[in-house]
Amino acid sequence: MSKSYASVVDALSDNNLLVARDLLLGEIMEKTKTRESWSCSHYTTDRAIQESIPLKHERSKEITYFGLENMRDRYFLHDENGEICENPQTFFARVATGMARGDKELAHRLYEYMSNGWFIAATPVLMNIGTSKGLPISCFLNTVPDTLEGIFDIYRENAFLAKYGGGIGTDWSRLRGQNAPLKSSGLKSSGVIPFLKVMDSETLAISRNSHRRGAAAAYLRVDHPDIEDFLEIRRPTGGDMDRKCLNINNGVVITDEFMRAVEENRPYNLVDPHYGTVTKELSAVEIWRKILTIRAETGEPYLLFIDTVNKAIPPHHKEKGLVVRQSNLCTEIVLPTTDERTAVCCLGNLNMETFDEWKDKVEQMTYDCVKALDNNLDSFCEMADPVEYKKAINSVKHERSIGLGVMGYHGYLMSKMIPFESLQTRLINKQVFSLINKHAKAASVKLGQERGLPLDGGTQRNSYIMSVQPTASTAFLCRQATPCVEPISGNAYLQKTLSGSFLVKNKYLEQVLEKKGQNTLEVWQDIISAKGSVQHLDILTPEEKKVFRTAYEMNMREIVQQAADRQPFICQAQSINVFFPTPISGKYLHDVHFLAWKAGMKSLYYLRSAAPIEAEKINTKVEKRDLANEECAVCQ
């Protein structure tokens, strides 16, 4: 362990975070004695309903220091002088009131869910609902037509989508490939990459509501003539820098035909989408190997198994000839796009870590959460510019898609001392997602009867209901739940903040160590020196070591299989990262990714390689934008 690491750890005490939390909470409460949410000029929600909510300020003690810091810096409303106008409970009350849209009883229940850490909406909802300063939508998907006018229309649309908080997934697969003839001019096409370069610059230039730069992902089919160049756009070295796009993410749309060609070690064809002609024959195995190699190097491209996706779309969409072409910025949204339809999805998450507290209320709570997310779609349609967001509003009216997800999966397992890699976990996985799916579907059917069906038809108010998105940011607001359905990457780490460095511990491991009389700074220092692992600790039993394995110590086949097991209960897709210690075995890399397709997963998000690096390194300011380690904030 480095000297700097040791000096920081030695300076810490177990009470530091609690003291810091109490000081920060006290400061927040003092500053908001004379200010309320409506002190902000952007406030637009129903003040009378918000004031009617009985606030439970004692629950703010359940929020960690990092959760409070996150709330203060990102989510609380501010007045014209830049001073915060909200504390944790008034923040929850404002969000609940905004999501309830005039329904007082619903607002009260939503406040209870959020205040208790049972449910939380995604970041754009938390930041913007009940205000006039942004839009309460996480994800947009659009498709680029093969015309110059259509391409520049997409640039304009993307600028507006990004400006007000949305993450964007854009399908470029309809553009003809490089050197394809342009009959109107007699010239040849420049292909997809130069147009992606413009998108890359646009993404860098547009900030999302003054909080972060724009965020976008470009998707291209694996059988597109430009696929070889597309795979190289995120590699920072080698090749022509004018054909690099380092500020956007990229995803490959994988077909069953390609995967079968890989399996059978045979060539496959690249097909020009405009003319329908075969332009080249490539070795499927070589392209697959290149995809996996670049994923190991950069964390991307994302993978979208498009035929698996389209087999599962709702019957009423199949009847209309609608198809999904791409995913979003985090690979969990799979919605149809057309030249008239820019897909829209509003997200929220149940906290599985607190499942035992709300499982007896699951029917009412799921109904309320589905209703609240459906309400947000109406808020979006009212707030969005009817010209610039015409295609997005059209999509909402036709399908009303939402994404109810889950966080705290691994935390729940650890709280029960159940290993992630176990048959018991596989059973729990299916039971919990089956339960949520059942009640979410019932809620949407009921809402369809109460409010009417979307223009596309079907039997539910919402054509799509569930997805599993990343929740690293919002999990801090829910008693520091573990993110999404993901295993933890370390049992302890140093978190640097403006207030200093803090030792962040796995609270469930801490409880075990406390019972053993081993909850000491020396033990935690030992864990940090092992990069968050406890496998070397003699004070833990073999079974306890299994419970507290980190993501890098697990077999990725298990993560993939559990994702596949829950996929039938999730109408959209999942943000699933895979973790590989270095050096990475090529066969293992192939086996895990191939299993994802074979087992029925719809997508794969980032590939994380090597063990987690020390927090003092990952929290220092860097100039190079490392997208592979930058989780999407809009889905969280």
XYZ file of C-alpha atoms in Angstrom:
636
model
C 0.000 0.000 0.000
C 1.346 3.428 -0.913
C 2.486 5.895 1.733
C -0.176 8.408 0.719
C -2.855 5.767 1.090
C -1.664 4.777 4.539
C -1.517 8.344 5.773
C -5.079 9.021 4.656
C -6.439 5.812 6.170
C -4.610 6.330 9.453
C -6.187 9.761 9.762
C -9.692 8.353 9.545
C -11.951 7.268 12.348
C -15.104 5.185 12.191
C -17.191 8.196 13.197
C -15.874 10.573 10.547
C -18.665 9.963 8.063
C -21.379 10.187 10.704
C -19.960 13.443 12.023
C -19.623 14.836 8.514
C -23.173 13.740 7.694
C -24.606 15.399 10.800
C -22.687 18.617 10.148
C -23.830 18.763 6.538
C -27.440 17.997 7.454
C -27.339 20.696 10.121
C -25.993 23.193 7.618
C -28.705 22.290 5.104
C -31.478 22.592 7.690
C -30.146 25.948 8.890
C -30.002 27.349 5.364
C -33.573 26.275 4.592
C -35.201 27.655 7.748
C -36.578 30.597 5.798
C -36.586 29.094 2.304
C -38.873 26.513 0.725
C -39.077 24.861 -2.688
C -41.315 27.695 -3.890
C -38.573 30.203 -3.056
C -37.088 29.075 -6.372
C -38.395 31.076 -9.320
C -38.626 27.874 -11.397
C -41.068 26.226 -8.960
C -44.349 25.354 -10.689
C -46.005 22.492 -8.808
C -48.999 22.550 -6.454
C -47.806 24.334 -3.328
C -50.951 23.526 -1.342
C -50.496 19.784 -1.870
C -46.788 19.947 -1.064
C -47.497 21.868 2.156
C -50.083 19.250 3.152
C -47.483 16.454 3.251
C -46.412 15.684 6.848
C -42.616 15.802 6.637
C -40.537 13.216 8.531
C -37.264 15.066 9.067
C -35.913 12.284 11.277
C -35.630 10.130 8.152
C -32.921 12.402 6.820
C -30.621 10.659 9.305
C -30.951 7.536 7.134
C -29.300 9.331 4.223
C -25.524 8.996 4.064
C -23.097 11.875 3.809
C -22.628 11.171 0.113
C -26.372 11.088 -0.452
C -26.767 14.478 1.223
C -23.860 15.919 -0.719
C -25.367 14.592 -3.939
C -28.760 16.077 -3.100
C -27.305 19.466 -2.252
C -25.081 19.715 -5.305
C -27.342 18.170 -7.954
C -30.981 17.931 -6.941
C -32.073 20.690 -4.547
C -33.668 23.790 -6.046
C -31.797 27.083 -5.624
C -32.996 30.677 -5.390
C -31.783 33.552 -7.560
C -28.786 34.015 -5.244
C -27.694 30.421 -5.655
C -28.778 29.393 -2.149
C -30.488 26.036 -1.655
C -34.257 26.155 -1.164
C -34.745 22.530 -0.124
C -33.724 20.025 2.502
C -34.058 16.250 2.000
C -37.681 16.035 3.071
C -38.927 19.106 1.210
C -37.055 17.788 -1.827
C -38.897 14.456 -1.617
C -42.170 16.327 -1.079
C -41.612 18.511 -4.150
C -40.808 15.501 -6.340
C -43.796 13.549 -4.979
C -46.129 16.490 -5.581
C -44.860 17.026 -9.101
C -45.200 13.351 -9.984
C -48.711 13.179 -8.493
C -50.082 15.913 -10.784
C -52.812 17.149 -8.457
C -53.585 13.839 -6.729
C -53.107 14.673 -3.046
C -53.322 11.104 -1.738
C -50.859 9.877 -4.363
C -48.451 12.678 -3.464
C -48.561 11.633 0.188
C -47.865 7.989 -0.663
C -45.061 8.809 -3.096
C -43.442 10.946 -0.423
C -43.557 7.996 1.966
C -41.951 5.688 -0.599
C -39.119 8.095 -1.386
C -38.590 9.311 2.157
C -38.322 5.705 3.357
C -35.866 4.797 0.600
C -38.264 2.369 -1.078
C -38.530 4.089 -4.457
C -36.707 6.831 -6.317
C -37.238 8.371 -9.730
C -34.418 8.935 -12.211
C -32.202 12.018 -12.110
C -34.072 14.158 -14.701
C -37.291 13.677 -12.739
C -35.644 14.573 -9.428
C -34.014 17.655 -10.906
C -36.841 18.949 -13.054
C -40.283 17.772 -11.925
C -42.346 20.532 -10.378
C -40.201 23.176 -12.077
C -39.989 24.985 -15.398
C -36.243 24.523 -15.852
C -35.971 21.167 -17.601
C -37.737 18.013 -18.717
C -38.507 14.952 -16.542
C -37.357 12.413 -19.140
C -34.275 10.209 -19.090
C -33.976 8.619 -22.497
C -34.575 9.414 -26.134
C -33.979 7.221 -29.189
C -34.063 8.357 -32.802
C -33.165 7.005 -36.222
C -31.320 8.802 -39.019
C -32.772 8.666 -42.547
C -30.482 8.302 -45.544
C -30.852 11.905 -46.718
C -28.786 15.010 -46.043
C -31.869 16.871 -44.843
C -32.755 14.021 -42.500
C -29.241 13.872 -41.058
C -29.233 17.570 -40.209
C -32.741 17.340 -38.773
C -31.350 14.735 -36.354
C -28.477 17.036 -35.374
C -30.995 19.746 -34.522
C -33.259 17.384 -32.625
C -30.334 15.936 -30.657
C -29.227 19.417 -29.614
C -32.621 20.116 -28.062
C -32.923 16.655 -26.512
C -29.515 17.013 -24.844
C -30.040 20.622 -23.768
C -32.842 19.752 -21.378
C -31.412 16.665 -19.774
C -31.909 13.705 -22.066
C -29.483 10.962 -22.972
C -29.736 9.974 -26.622
C -29.346 6.733 -28.552
C -29.193 7.280 -32.307
C -29.475 4.617 -35.006
C -27.183 5.276 -37.990
C -27.690 1.943 -39.753
C -29.929 3.299 -42.513
C -27.177 5.446 -44.033
C -25.474 4.011 -47.080
C -21.846 2.987 -46.665
C -18.675 4.733 -47.707
C -18.187 4.953 -51.502
C -21.777 3.959 -52.254
C -23.010 5.915 -55.310
C -25.110 9.050 -54.888
C -27.352 9.014 -57.946
C -28.480 12.619 -57.546
C -24.954 13.994 -57.895
C -22.972 11.208 -59.463
C -20.601 11.332 -56.503
C -19.891 8.753 -53.825
C -21.094 8.661 -50.216
C -18.710 9.594 -47.427
C -20.307 6.922 -45.259
C -21.365 7.064 -41.620
C -18.150 8.083 -39.837
C -17.878 11.753 -40.947
C -21.450 12.339 -39.804
C -20.670 10.685 -36.463
C -17.775 13.120 -36.110
C -20.261 15.995 -36.247
C -22.416 14.244 -33.633
C -19.306 13.837 -31.488
C -18.568 17.580 -31.579
C -22.207 18.448 -30.975
C -22.286 16.212 -27.895
C -19.211 17.923 -26.490
C -20.689 21.372 -27.091
C -24.141 20.857 -25.582
C -24.488 20.847 -21.798
C -27.366 19.076 -20.143
C -29.162 21.724 -18.129
C -25.818 23.244 -17.037
C -24.968 20.126 -15.007
C -23.118 17.867 -17.432
C -22.105 17.741 -21.056
C -24.435 16.101 -23.497
C -24.461 12.327 -23.564
C -25.151 10.245 -26.635
C -24.606 6.811 -28.107
C -24.386 5.881 -31.779
C -25.545 2.441 -32.933
C -24.630 0.621 -36.147
C -25.576 -2.820 -37.420
C -22.852 -5.430 -37.549
C -23.648 -6.041 -41.232
C -23.314 -2.369 -42.232
C -20.556 -1.675 -44.797
C -18.847 0.778 -42.398
C -18.757 -1.559 -39.390
C -14.969 -2.006 -39.418
C -14.318 1.728 -39.165
C -17.154 2.133 -36.670
C -15.516 -0.294 -34.260
C -12.407 1.909 -34.205
C -14.023 5.260 -33.359
C -13.528 4.933 -29.587
C -9.931 3.722 -29.762
C -7.906 6.790 -28.733
C -4.772 5.818 -30.655
C -4.006 4.495 -34.112
C -5.655 5.410 -37.380
C -6.973 8.744 -38.597
C -7.943 11.036 -35.701
C -10.472 12.736 -37.963
C -12.353 9.442 -37.888
C -12.293 9.134 -34.078
C -15.301 9.998 -31.896
C -14.111 10.075 -28.288
C -17.038 12.016 -26.804
C -19.853 9.656 -27.703
C -20.501 6.042 -26.837
C -21.009 3.390 -29.470
C -23.000 0.207 -29.730
C -23.083 -2.628 -32.245
C -26.442 -4.016 -33.322
C -25.823 -7.774 -33.493
C -28.025 -10.097 -35.564
C -28.735 -13.780 -34.995
C -27.343 -14.465 -38.464
C -24.006 -12.958 -37.451
C -23.877 -14.940 -34.203
C -24.669 -18.160 -36.036
C -21.856 -17.364 -38.456
C -19.523 -16.941 -35.474
C -20.734 -20.225 -34.019
C -20.188 -22.034 -37.321
C -16.930 -20.201 -38.138
C -18.135 -19.010 -41.517
C -18.160 -15.660 -43.329
C -21.052 -13.219 -43.323
C -22.065 -10.411 -45.674
C -21.983 -6.645 -45.326
C -25.070 -5.211 -47.009
C -25.618 -1.649 -48.171
C -28.880 -0.542 -46.503
C -29.830 1.786 -49.359
C -29.329 -0.540 -52.304
C -29.655 -3.892 -50.524
C -26.517 -5.155 -52.252
C -23.692 -7.171 -50.724
C -20.594 -4.984 -50.555
C -18.132 -7.295 -48.848
C -17.706 -10.679 -47.211
C -15.982 -10.853 -43.828
C -15.000 -13.535 -41.358
C -17.610 -13.422 -38.595
C -15.100 -14.833 -36.122
C -12.576 -12.097 -36.924
C -15.141 -9.315 -36.470
C -16.390 -10.940 -33.243
C -12.812 -11.155 -31.992
C -12.286 -7.497 -32.868
C -15.455 -6.464 -31.027
C -14.381 -8.311 -27.882
C -10.807 -7.016 -28.089
C -11.956 -3.409 -28.345
C -14.436 -3.962 -25.500
C -11.572 -5.249 -23.369
C -9.486 -2.192 -24.289
C -12.078 0.587 -24.044
C -15.127 -0.905 -22.308
C -17.185 -0.534 -25.489
C -18.905 -1.034 -27.895
C -22.172 -1.935 -26.230
C -23.846 -5.015 -27.675
C -27.509 -5.163 -28.686
C -28.912 -8.525 -29.781
C -31.530 -7.041 -32.060
C -33.394 -10.181 -33.114
C -33.913 -11.172 -29.478
C -35.281 -7.674 -28.886
C -37.695 -7.663 -31.814
C -39.032 -11.134 -31.076
C -40.241 -9.786 -27.720
C -41.943 -6.540 -28.755
C -45.681 -6.241 -27.967
C -48.077 -7.927 -30.421
C -49.795 -4.645 -31.281
C -46.443 -3.195 -32.335
C -45.653 -6.240 -34.461
C -49.021 -5.847 -36.174
C -48.140 -2.254 -37.064
C -44.799 -3.310 -38.515
C -42.822 -1.396 -35.900
C -39.285 -2.531 -35.123
C -36.593 -1.643 -32.628
C -33.398 -0.470 -34.331
C -31.140 0.461 -31.418
C -30.935 0.989 -27.675
C -30.211 4.055 -25.582
C -27.205 5.419 -23.751
C -27.297 2.657 -21.127
C -28.632 -0.316 -23.156
C -31.798 -0.847 -21.089
C -34.297 0.956 -23.342
C -35.477 -0.843 -26.482
C -38.308 1.057 -28.177
C -39.364 1.397 -31.827
C -38.261 4.435 -33.814
C -39.406 5.796 -37.175
C -39.000 9.036 -39.109
C -42.057 10.316 -37.227
C -41.312 8.743 -33.844
C -38.474 9.579 -31.443
C -38.786 7.103 -28.594
C -39.167 8.453 -25.058
C -38.901 6.667 -21.719
C -39.398 7.819 -18.134
C -37.567 5.840 -15.437
C -37.834 5.014 -11.739
C -36.547 2.296 -9.418
C -37.729 0.178 -6.518
C -35.149 -0.464 -3.806
C -34.838 -4.219 -3.316
C -32.559 -3.612 -0.349
C -35.635 -2.456 1.594
C -37.855 -5.176 0.091
C -38.835 -6.619 3.477
C -40.259 -3.215 4.460
C -42.525 -2.852 1.428
C -43.243 -6.378 0.194
C -46.631 -6.406 1.958
C -47.472 -3.132 0.184
C -46.116 -4.185 -3.212
C -49.444 -4.063 -5.072
C -50.364 -0.521 -4.016
C -46.795 0.735 -4.240
C -46.196 -0.670 -7.717
C -49.488 0.802 -8.930
C -48.535 4.204 -7.513
C -45.063 4.127 -9.057
C -46.386 3.122 -12.486
C -49.024 5.842 -12.246
C -46.419 8.433 -11.239
C -44.160 7.546 -14.167
C -47.157 7.687 -16.500
C -47.951 11.123 -15.060
C -44.440 12.252 -15.922
C -45.122 11.517 -19.567
C -48.028 13.969 -19.442
C -45.792 16.527 -17.732
C -43.236 16.080 -20.495
C -45.822 16.621 -23.226
C -46.993 19.819 -21.529
C -43.486 21.176 -20.915
C -41.761 20.213 -24.176
C -41.625 22.569 -27.146
C -44.298 21.227 -29.537
C -42.133 21.959 -32.591
C -38.671 20.843 -31.489
C -40.050 17.806 -29.630
C -42.784 16.941 -32.114
C -41.530 13.397 -32.807
C -40.914 12.689 -29.117
C -44.389 13.873 -28.127
C -45.817 11.734 -30.925
C -44.044 8.690 -29.495
C -45.398 9.348 -26.002
C -48.950 9.594 -27.261
C -48.630 6.400 -29.272
C -46.949 4.106 -26.748
C -46.479 5.827 -23.323
C -43.412 3.758 -22.425
C -41.967 3.728 -18.922
C -39.145 1.811 -17.270
C -39.674 0.633 -13.698
C -36.436 -0.925 -12.473
C -34.681 -2.197 -9.375
C -31.680 -1.238 -7.275
C -30.197 -2.814 -4.146
C -30.121 -6.361 -5.545
C -26.712 -7.340 -4.179
C -27.340 -5.406 -0.970
C -30.466 -7.448 -0.305
C -28.536 -10.686 -0.799
C -25.733 -9.589 1.525
C -28.242 -8.503 4.160
C -29.514 -12.105 4.160
C -25.965 -13.557 3.987
C -26.788 -15.192 0.655
C -23.933 -15.513 -1.863
C -24.551 -13.838 -5.207
C -23.385 -17.037 -6.915
C -25.920 -19.481 -5.505
C -29.046 -21.404 -6.438
C -30.919 -19.525 -3.727
C -30.100 -16.238 -5.436
C -31.335 -17.562 -8.761
C -34.641 -18.441 -7.118
C -34.950 -15.042 -5.397
C -34.075 -13.323 -8.662
C -36.981 -14.935 -10.507
C -39.418 -14.556 -7.613
C -38.813 -10.836 -7.071
C -38.891 -9.846 -10.735
C -41.909 -12.050 -11.390
C -43.701 -10.344 -8.497
C -42.874 -6.823 -9.659
C -43.747 -7.679 -13.251
C -47.141 -9.081 -12.231
C -48.117 -5.979 -10.284
C -46.645 -3.531 -12.809
C -48.633 -5.138 -15.624
C -51.798 -5.141 -13.523
C -51.234 -1.480 -12.700
C -50.860 -0.545 -16.362
C -53.970 -2.522 -17.328
C -55.921 -0.724 -14.596
C -54.574 2.652 -15.707
C -55.587 1.805 -19.259
C -59.134 1.231 -18.054
C -59.097 4.442 -16.010
C -57.272 6.759 -18.399
C -57.424 5.124 -21.796
C -55.001 3.175 -23.959
C -52.151 4.691 -25.972
C -52.801 5.433 -29.646
C -50.934 2.278 -30.675
C -53.535 0.206 -28.814
C -52.851 -2.933 -26.829
C -54.302 -3.836 -23.446
C -52.195 -1.614 -21.170
C -51.773 2.103 -20.590
C -48.030 1.680 -21.225
C -46.707 -0.355 -24.149
C -43.492 -1.004 -22.204
C -43.303 -1.026 -18.410
C -40.066 -2.456 -17.019
C -36.330 -2.033 -17.588
C -33.208 -2.365 -15.440
C -31.085 0.775 -15.531
C -27.905 1.891 -13.727
C -28.557 3.655 -10.404
C -25.134 4.618 -9.027
C -26.187 8.234 -8.355
C -29.724 7.770 -7.063
C -28.767 4.730 -4.946
C -27.008 7.186 -2.625
C -30.419 8.753 -1.936
C -31.885 5.381 -0.920
C -29.798 4.546 2.151
C -26.786 4.029 -0.112
C -28.264 0.958 -1.749
C -26.089 -1.103 -4.041
C -26.456 -0.034 -7.677
C -28.968 -1.675 -9.984
C -28.704 -5.493 -10.081
C -24.935 -5.264 -10.108
C -22.514 -6.896 -7.657
C -20.350 -4.500 -5.686
C -16.867 -3.826 -7.061
C -15.257 -3.489 -3.629
C -16.058 -3.882 0.071
C -14.221 -0.698 1.021
C -12.748 2.286 -0.731
C -11.633 5.833 -0.097
C -14.009 8.469 -1.416
C -12.564 11.925 -2.005
C -14.942 14.850 -1.680
C -14.602 18.595 -1.248
C -14.864 17.957 2.492
C -11.988 15.481 2.570
C -11.347 11.761 2.141
C -13.690 9.253 3.721
C -13.540 5.518 4.215
C -16.662 3.974 2.684
C -17.449 0.504 4.003
C -19.786 -2.296 3.028
C -22.332 -1.927 5.836
C -23.221 -5.634 5.795
C -19.601 -6.689 6.082
C -19.212 -4.164 8.886
C -22.042 -5.850 10.809
C -20.317 -9.231 10.488
C -16.982 -7.813 11.617
C -18.658 -6.063 14.556
C -20.126 -9.356 15.779
C -16.669 -10.903 15.602
C -15.062 -7.996 17.460
C -12.978 -7.277 14.346
C -14.504 -4.013 13.146
C -11.222 -2.147 13.392
C -9.464 0.412 11.256
C -6.615 -2.039 10.752
C -8.946 -4.612 9.195
C -10.474 -2.019 6.875
C -7.028 -0.789 5.936
C -6.160 -4.378 5.040
C -9.291 -4.632 2.877
C -8.457 -1.402 1.064
C -4.916 -2.584 0.413
C -6.464 -5.684 -1.214
C -8.547 -3.370 -3.446
C -11.794 -4.142 -1.660
C -11.388 -7.915 -1.396
C -11.865 -9.941 1.797
C -10.800 -13.307 0.412
C -7.481 -13.114 2.290
C -9.048 -12.485 5.725
C -8.719 -15.448 8.111
C -11.329 -13.924 10.426
C -14.089 -14.741 7.910
C -15.494 -18.205 7.263
C -15.481 -19.658 3.722
C -19.231 -19.040 3.479
C -18.833 -15.408 4.589
C -16.121 -14.920 1.995
C -18.542 -16.159 -0.671
C -21.154 -13.628 0.453
C -18.691 -10.743 0.185
C -17.044 -11.604 -3.118
C -16.643 -8.573 -5.344
C -17.690 -8.388 -8.981
C -14.147 -9.075 -10.159
C -14.040 -12.251 -8.062
C -17.239 -13.691 -9.499
C -17.789 -15.894 -12.509
C -19.352 -13.630 -15.136
C -21.342 -16.551 -16.484
C -23.402 -16.305 -13.296
C -24.136 -12.604 -13.791
C -25.143 -13.267 -17.386
C -27.308 -16.259 -16.470
C -29.146 -14.342 -13.754
C -29.763 -11.505 -16.200
C -31.131 -14.004 -18.709
C -33.294 -15.638 -16.032
C -35.003 -12.342 -15.182
C -35.281 -11.135 -18.791
C -38.719 -12.762 -19.408
C -40.115 -10.521 -16.653
C -38.610 -7.341 -18.149
C -40.275 -6.114 -21.334
C -37.375 -3.820 -22.177
C -33.692 -4.633 -21.520
C -31.061 -4.368 -18.778
C -27.903 -2.351 -18.158
C -25.596 -5.265 -17.445
C -21.879 -4.657 -16.962
C -19.435 -7.547 -17.016
C -16.242 -7.529 -14.952
C -12.964 -9.177 -15.920
C -9.726 -9.241 -13.915
C -6.624 -8.738 -16.012
C -5.089 -10.421 -17.883
C -8.306 -11.450 -19.616
C -8.577 -14.949 -21.010
C -9.764 -14.815 -24.611
C -11.809 -17.987 -24.254
C -13.472 -16.779 -21.059
C -14.228 -13.438 -22.715
C -15.838 -15.202 -25.668
C -17.750 -17.695 -23.526
C -19.375 -14.983 -21.385
C -20.428 -12.818 -24.318
C -21.614 -15.768 -26.380
C -23.655 -17.019 -23.431
C -25.370 -13.625 -23.236
C -26.746 -14.174 -26.743
C -27.497 -17.875 -26.307
C -29.271 -17.409 -22.969
C -31.581 -14.699 -24.306
C -30.154 -11.436 -23.011
C -31.058 -8.397 -25.072
C -27.975 -6.267 -24.467
C -24.648 -5.815 -22.708
C -23.450 -2.494 -21.286
C -19.794 -1.838 -20.350
C -16.978 -4.315 -19.971
C -15.018 -3.425 -16.827
C -11.485 -4.788 -16.815
C -8.953 -5.160 -13.984
C -9.614 -4.675 -10.296
C -10.995 -1.344 -9.069
C -8.198 1.199 -8.832
C -7.611 3.245 -5.723
C -10.122 5.998 -5.078
C -7.375 8.583 -4.807
C -6.687 7.898 -8.494
C -10.218 7.648 -9.818
C -11.403 10.761 -8.015
C -8.660 13.127 -9.129
C -9.438 15.523 -11.941
C -8.611 14.219 -15.394
C -8.746 16.056 -18.676
C -9.308 13.035 -20.933
C -12.947 12.015 -21.007
C -13.081 8.340 -20.048
C -16.563 7.327 -21.138
C -16.035 3.707 -20.187
C -15.858 4.716 -16.524
C -18.517 7.421 -16.748
C -21.908 5.986 -15.863
C -24.851 7.605 -17.563
C -26.456 10.071 -15.164
C -29.780 10.424 -16.941
C -30.875 6.829 -16.402
C -29.906 6.937 -12.746
